[in-house]
Amino acid sequence: MESLGGSLKKKAAELHYRAEVMIAGEQLRLRLHDGKLIKDRRYHLRTYPNCFVAKELTDWLIDHKEAPDRETGIRLMQKLMDHYIIHHVCDEHSDYKDAKLLYRFRKDDGTFPLNKDVKVFVRGQSLYEKLVGAEGSILKVREENSVKYQRTFLGCEMVDWLVQEGEAESRKEAVELGQALLEHGIIQHVSNRHHFFDGDLLYQFWINFRRRRRLTELLNENSSRTLSESPDSPFCLRKLNPDPGNTSFLSVQPNKEIKIVSAVRRSSITSLAGNSNPYFSVTPTLVFPPVAECNPKSVLKRPVTNEELLSPGAPYVKKTLTIVGDAVGWGFVVRGGRPCHIQAVDPGGPAAAAGMKVCQFVFSVNGMYVLHLDYQTISSLIMTGPRTLVMEVMEAVE
């Protein structure tokens, strides 16, 4: 079986980073539209649609605790310029200036370059979403050499699926598509040793398209994988190597422990290089493939059954929470099964604002009774449902 060469690994890592930049940029664009920072603006008797003022954006980043200082904010936006995500409205400036200048996301004016690499990325994202939403998906947690991996599939399974779903006309075409996805850093062999083949080798999606990105990840370009991800949760919390703080919340890392991290605004943009960083140490610990992941330790002090929750006089109260998701999710993690519980809550996110707390049990999702379901099924129900989420939870009476 052919091994994966060093030059191909390097190219895949570079294209993987490019994909992460595009995802992070798109998530920021949606947030800025949501906050009305992007709008039509008039300058010198001319109207420029869907643009923002650079100085105002830098202010916004700092005011929302998304960047610790103006220098970091400028560096972050320059990354987006370097990768053709944003540009000056008249293309008179090739760099990002912290001034009263108008810039625009290329997706908002149709100038985003749709080259071959971008088309492969878009195709990979489409396939990922289709697989994640499919009943009986081939994407599963699998173990190889005593290590568990998320979002994995066998090469032959992917080829079968691509042909069956009409994504490829033949097995040969399906293999070529799989190889293109691997070469562009979208999928990888779990130990990063082999190219894509129609066989029983184990692969995984290297990119989790649903994960919330921190723009500070873009400052770590030399890393082929900027962050590890908590197991298949679309609203995971991404805090690693915390510094102590006055306020804290629970965040799960892949070492089967619960870590206390300082509470900061959700989707914060902070400097990876500065000492003021509340999310990461100067050198993140989880920065290279393959990434071994495992289920974190439960926050529950003891197991609780459905019978205990529903028994007459049980010390639990039912609460109804209405959570309006923002551009990057709802801000909580569900774990367990029959019943599922809230494993972690982002203190600055929509869920926390609605009254969600750790250790609550999930009773219903959008009117559907879910005490008998596992967390993967509940996560899928939430992701495929409306942006406004209505959940009933059971909370212990203190």
Coordinates of C-alpha atoms in Angstrom, one line a residue, residues 71 83 113 117 124 154 159 183 188 283 338 380:
E71 CA -2.5 45.2 17.1
H83 CA -6.4 34.8 1.9
P113 CA -12.1 33.4 -6.1
D117 CA -9.1 24.4 -4.4
G124 CA -16.1 18.4 0.8
L154 CA -13.4 2.9 5.9
V159 CA -16.6 4.6 -2.1
E183 CA -4.9 16.1 -0.8
Q188 CA -7.0 12.0 6.2
T283 CA 2.1 26.9 22.6
R338 CA -31.3 7.8 28.7
S380 CA -28.8 15.8 15.5

